[in-house]
Amino acid sequence: MSQWSSIRRLIGQHPRRLQLVLLVALGLVTGFALGRLLPDHTVTPKRITGTVTWSNQETSTIWFDADGDEPTRSYSVVGEYWIDANGGRHLGGYPSCLSGQQDDPVRSDRRRVELGVIHPEDYDPAPDIAVTVRCFG
């Protein structure tokens, strides 16, 4: 008996199982093809270093002068991951270098930081967003 005869006999004995296998294979191929063809909506934050000149803890808004020729920009601080000036890592809360005093959430002294930012270009006039903060002092 040839190998093909054995395969035909096996298929004839289990037609439902073959249909299930073919359906699963088709689903996998379709899912993979759609995953490759559809646009990717992920973004990688850009790291920029500069000076925060103004911050408001209540609104989570900062004004930031990036090093170089970048203009002063406003950022909405939405990320909960931040690193303090001593290198301590935090998840949650507002960055200590951006926080005001207990009775005044606004702070206007100059502070060096590194921000991980994204610029939602497709959603103008949405603010630029800081998703990570690293405090330097």
PDB file of C-alpha atoms in Angstrom:
ATOM      1  CA  MET A   1       0.000   0.000   0.000  1.00  0.00           C
ATOM      2  CA  SER A   2       1.422   3.387  -0.966  1.00  0.00           C
ATOM      3  CA  GLN A   3       1.774   6.312   1.386  1.00  0.00           C
ATOM      4  CA  TRP A   4      -0.891   8.284  -0.530  1.00  0.00           C
ATOM      5  CA  SER A   5      -3.365   5.438  -0.156  1.00  0.00           C
ATOM      6  CA  SER A   6      -2.839   5.486   3.599  1.00  0.00           C
ATOM      7  CA  ILE A   7      -3.398   9.249   3.719  1.00  0.00           C
ATOM      8  CA  ARG A   8      -6.596   8.997   1.625  1.00  0.00           C
ATOM      9  CA  ARG A   9      -7.920   6.234   3.840  1.00  0.00           C
ATOM     10  CA  LEU A  10      -7.104   8.281   6.988  1.00  0.00           C
ATOM     11  CA  ILE A  11      -8.887  11.342   5.550  1.00  0.00           C
ATOM     12  CA  GLY A  12     -11.887   9.202   4.618  1.00  0.00           C
ATOM     13  CA  GLN A  13     -12.125   7.843   8.160  1.00  0.00           C
ATOM     14  CA  HIS A  14     -11.871  11.276   9.867  1.00  0.00           C
ATOM     15  CA  PRO A  15     -13.415  13.993   7.638  1.00  0.00           C
ATOM     16  CA  ARG A  16     -14.541  16.151  10.611  1.00  0.00           C
ATOM     17  CA  ARG A  17     -11.057  16.141  12.136  1.00  0.00           C
ATOM     18  CA  LEU A  18      -9.578  17.225   8.779  1.00  0.00           C
ATOM     19  CA  GLN A  19     -12.123  20.053   8.503  1.00  0.00           C
ATOM     20  CA  LEU A  20     -11.220  21.230  12.006  1.00  0.00           C
ATOM     21  CA  VAL A  21      -7.483  21.146  11.257  1.00  0.00           C
ATOM     22  CA  LEU A  22      -7.996  23.073   8.011  1.00  0.00           C
ATOM     23  CA  LEU A  23     -10.223  25.631   9.761  1.00  0.00           C
ATOM     24  CA  VAL A  24      -7.635  26.223  12.498  1.00  0.00           C
ATOM     25  CA  ALA A  25      -4.848  26.528   9.905  1.00  0.00           C
ATOM     26  CA  LEU A  26      -6.920  29.012   7.892  1.00  0.00           C
ATOM     27  CA  GLY A  27      -7.609  31.048  11.058  1.00  0.00           C
ATOM     28  CA  LEU A  28      -3.908  31.177  11.916  1.00  0.00           C
ATOM     29  CA  VAL A  29      -2.908  32.246   8.413  1.00  0.00           C
ATOM     30  CA  THR A  30      -5.665  34.905   8.303  1.00  0.00           C
ATOM     31  CA  GLY A  31      -4.751  36.248  11.741  1.00  0.00           C
ATOM     32  CA  PHE A  32      -1.083  36.472  10.867  1.00  0.00           C
ATOM     33  CA  ALA A  33      -1.820  38.211   7.548  1.00  0.00           C
ATOM     34  CA  LEU A  34      -4.118  40.774   9.206  1.00  0.00           C
ATOM     35  CA  GLY A  35      -1.555  41.422  11.930  1.00  0.00           C
ATOM     36  CA  ARG A  36       1.084  42.188   9.325  1.00  0.00           C
ATOM     37  CA  LEU A  37      -1.178  44.358   7.151  1.00  0.00           C
ATOM     38  CA  LEU A  38      -2.937  46.508   9.765  1.00  0.00           C
ATOM     39  CA  PRO A  39      -1.125  49.638  10.982  1.00  0.00           C
ATOM     40  CA  ASP A  40       0.799  49.467  14.242  1.00  0.00           C
ATOM     41  CA  HIS A  41      -0.530  51.973  16.798  1.00  0.00           C
ATOM     42  CA  THR A  42       2.355  51.800  19.225  1.00  0.00           C
ATOM     43  CA  VAL A  43       4.748  54.603  19.924  1.00  0.00           C
ATOM     44  CA  THR A  44       8.207  54.755  21.440  1.00  0.00           C
ATOM     45  CA  PRO A  45       8.831  57.785  23.650  1.00  0.00           C
ATOM     46  CA  LYS A  46      11.608  60.153  22.621  1.00  0.00           C
ATOM     47  CA  ARG A  47      14.008  61.014  25.446  1.00  0.00           C
ATOM     48  CA  ILE A  48      14.856  64.675  25.793  1.00  0.00           C
ATOM     49  CA  THR A  49      16.862  66.479  28.447  1.00  0.00           C
ATOM     50  CA  GLY A  50      16.306  70.043  29.548  1.00  0.00           C
ATOM     51  CA  THR A  51      14.897  72.318  32.217  1.00  0.00           C
ATOM     52  CA  VAL A  52      11.420  72.504  33.686  1.00  0.00           C
ATOM     53  CA  THR A  53      10.663  76.188  34.249  1.00  0.00           C
ATOM     54  CA  TRP A  54       7.116  75.853  35.602  1.00  0.00           C
ATOM     55  CA  SER A  55       4.995  72.982  36.884  1.00  0.00           C
ATOM     56  CA  ASN A  56       1.526  72.549  38.346  1.00  0.00           C
ATOM     57  CA  GLN A  57       0.944  69.368  40.303  1.00  0.00           C
ATOM     58  CA  GLU A  58      -2.862  69.753  40.274  1.00  0.00           C
ATOM     59  CA  THR A  59      -3.091  69.874  36.478  1.00  0.00           C
ATOM     60  CA  SER A  60       0.001  67.702  35.816  1.00  0.00           C
ATOM     61  CA  THR A  61       1.253  70.351  33.396  1.00  0.00           C
ATOM     62  CA  ILE A  62       4.839  71.546  32.930  1.00  0.00           C
ATOM     63  CA  TRP A  63       6.688  74.063  30.772  1.00  0.00           C
ATOM     64  CA  PHE A  64       9.925  72.586  29.496  1.00  0.00           C
ATOM     65  CA  ASP A  65      12.997  74.095  27.769  1.00  0.00           C
ATOM     66  CA  ALA A  66      14.753  71.278  25.927  1.00  0.00           C
ATOM     67  CA  ASP A  67      18.513  71.460  25.459  1.00  0.00           C
ATOM     68  CA  GLY A  68      19.381  72.716  21.987  1.00  0.00           C
ATOM     69  CA  ASP A  69      17.224  74.701  19.603  1.00  0.00           C
ATOM     70  CA  GLU A  70      13.848  73.251  20.593  1.00  0.00           C
ATOM     71  CA  PRO A  71      11.228  75.851  21.575  1.00  0.00           C
ATOM     72  CA  THR A  72       9.713  75.882  25.069  1.00  0.00           C
ATOM     73  CA  ARG A  73       6.827  73.426  25.136  1.00  0.00           C
ATOM     74  CA  SER A  74       4.013  72.508  27.434  1.00  0.00           C
ATOM     75  CA  TYR A  75       3.708  68.852  28.416  1.00  0.00           C
ATOM     76  CA  SER A  76       1.006  66.926  30.172  1.00  0.00           C
ATOM     77  CA  VAL A  77       2.698  64.535  32.613  1.00  0.00           C
ATOM     78  CA  VAL A  78       0.620  61.370  32.386  1.00  0.00           C
ATOM     79  CA  GLY A  79       3.118  58.611  33.071  1.00  0.00           C
ATOM     80  CA  GLU A  80       3.378  57.172  36.543  1.00  0.00           C
ATOM     81  CA  TYR A  81       6.943  55.910  36.139  1.00  0.00           C
ATOM     82  CA  TRP A  82       9.624  58.290  37.343  1.00  0.00           C
ATOM     83  CA  ILE A  83      13.136  58.293  38.763  1.00  0.00           C
ATOM     84  CA  ASP A  84      14.123  60.641  41.594  1.00  0.00           C
ATOM     85  CA  ALA A  85      17.408  62.567  41.822  1.00  0.00           C
ATOM     86  CA  ASN A  86      18.977  59.744  43.896  1.00  0.00           C
ATOM     87  CA  GLY A  87      18.153  57.110  41.254  1.00  0.00           C
ATOM     88  CA  GLY A  88      15.171  55.683  43.142  1.00  0.00           C
ATOM     89  CA  ARG A  89      12.543  54.255  40.823  1.00  0.00           C
ATOM     90  CA  HIS A  90       8.864  54.992  41.446  1.00  0.00           C
ATOM     91  CA  LEU A  91       5.618  53.722  40.026  1.00  0.00           C
ATOM     92  CA  GLY A  92       2.797  56.055  40.959  1.00  0.00           C
ATOM     93  CA  GLY A  93       2.568  59.483  42.470  1.00  0.00           C
ATOM     94  CA  TYR A  94       3.830  62.717  40.995  1.00  0.00           C
ATOM     95  CA  PRO A  95       7.569  63.261  40.426  1.00  0.00           C
ATOM     96  CA  SER A  96       9.148  65.000  43.421  1.00  0.00           C
ATOM     97  CA  CYS A  97      11.137  67.380  41.222  1.00  0.00           C
ATOM     98  CA  LEU A  98       7.891  68.662  39.700  1.00  0.00           C
ATOM     99  CA  SER A  99       5.845  68.855  42.907  1.00  0.00           C
ATOM    100  CA  GLY A 100       5.058  72.159  44.564  1.00  0.00           C
ATOM    101  CA  GLN A 101       4.701  72.829  48.271  1.00  0.00           C
ATOM    102  CA  GLN A 102       1.846  71.387  50.301  1.00  0.00           C
ATOM    103  CA  ASP A 103      -0.122  74.675  50.185  1.00  0.00           C
ATOM    104  CA  ASP A 104       0.893  75.629  46.616  1.00  0.00           C
ATOM    105  CA  PRO A 105       0.894  73.079  43.741  1.00  0.00           C
ATOM    106  CA  VAL A 106       2.724  75.487  41.395  1.00  0.00           C
ATOM    107  CA  ARG A 107       6.501  75.509  41.238  1.00  0.00           C
ATOM    108  CA  SER A 108       8.533  77.967  39.128  1.00  0.00           C
ATOM    109  CA  ASP A 109      12.182  77.326  39.988  1.00  0.00           C
ATOM    110  CA  ARG A 110      14.357  75.746  37.277  1.00  0.00           C
ATOM    111  CA  ARG A 111      14.903  71.971  37.525  1.00  0.00           C
ATOM    112  CA  ARG A 112      16.925  69.681  35.238  1.00  0.00           C
ATOM    113  CA  VAL A 113      15.084  66.567  34.056  1.00  0.00           C
ATOM    114  CA  GLU A 114      14.951  63.989  31.313  1.00  0.00           C
ATOM    115  CA  LEU A 115      11.523  63.337  29.834  1.00  0.00           C
ATOM    116  CA  GLY A 116      10.236  60.449  27.773  1.00  0.00           C
ATOM    117  CA  VAL A 117       7.775  62.219  25.471  1.00  0.00           C
ATOM    118  CA  ILE A 118       5.333  61.489  22.703  1.00  0.00           C
ATOM    119  CA  HIS A 119       3.830  64.000  20.296  1.00  0.00           C
ATOM    120  CA  PRO A 120       0.310  62.942  19.206  1.00  0.00           C
ATOM    121  CA  GLU A 121       0.501  64.546  15.741  1.00  0.00           C
ATOM    122  CA  ASP A 122      -2.747  62.999  14.545  1.00  0.00           C
ATOM    123  CA  TYR A 123      -4.758  64.550  17.377  1.00  0.00           C
ATOM    124  CA  ASP A 124      -4.018  68.253  17.079  1.00  0.00           C
ATOM    125  CA  PRO A 125      -4.505  70.298  19.317  1.00  0.00           C
ATOM    126  CA  ALA A 126      -3.781  67.566  21.902  1.00  0.00           C
ATOM    127  CA  PRO A 127      -0.904  68.494  24.222  1.00  0.00           C
ATOM    128  CA  ASP A 128       2.451  66.807  24.025  1.00  0.00           C
ATOM    129  CA  ILE A 129       2.728  64.062  26.608  1.00  0.00           C
ATOM    130  CA  ALA A 130       5.495  63.153  29.058  1.00  0.00           C
ATOM    131  CA  VAL A 131       5.227  59.462  29.907  1.00  0.00           C
ATOM    132  CA  THR A 132       8.416  59.181  31.995  1.00  0.00           C
ATOM    133  CA  VAL A 133      10.372  61.657  34.138  1.00  0.00           C
ATOM    134  CA  ARG A 134      13.926  61.392  35.450  1.00  0.00           C
ATOM    135  CA  CYS A 135      14.824  64.058  38.016  1.00  0.00           C
ATOM    136  CA  PHE A 136      18.443  65.274  38.090  1.00  0.00           C
ATOM    137  CA  GLY A 137      18.391  67.571  41.071  1.00  0.00           C
TER     138      GLY A 137
END
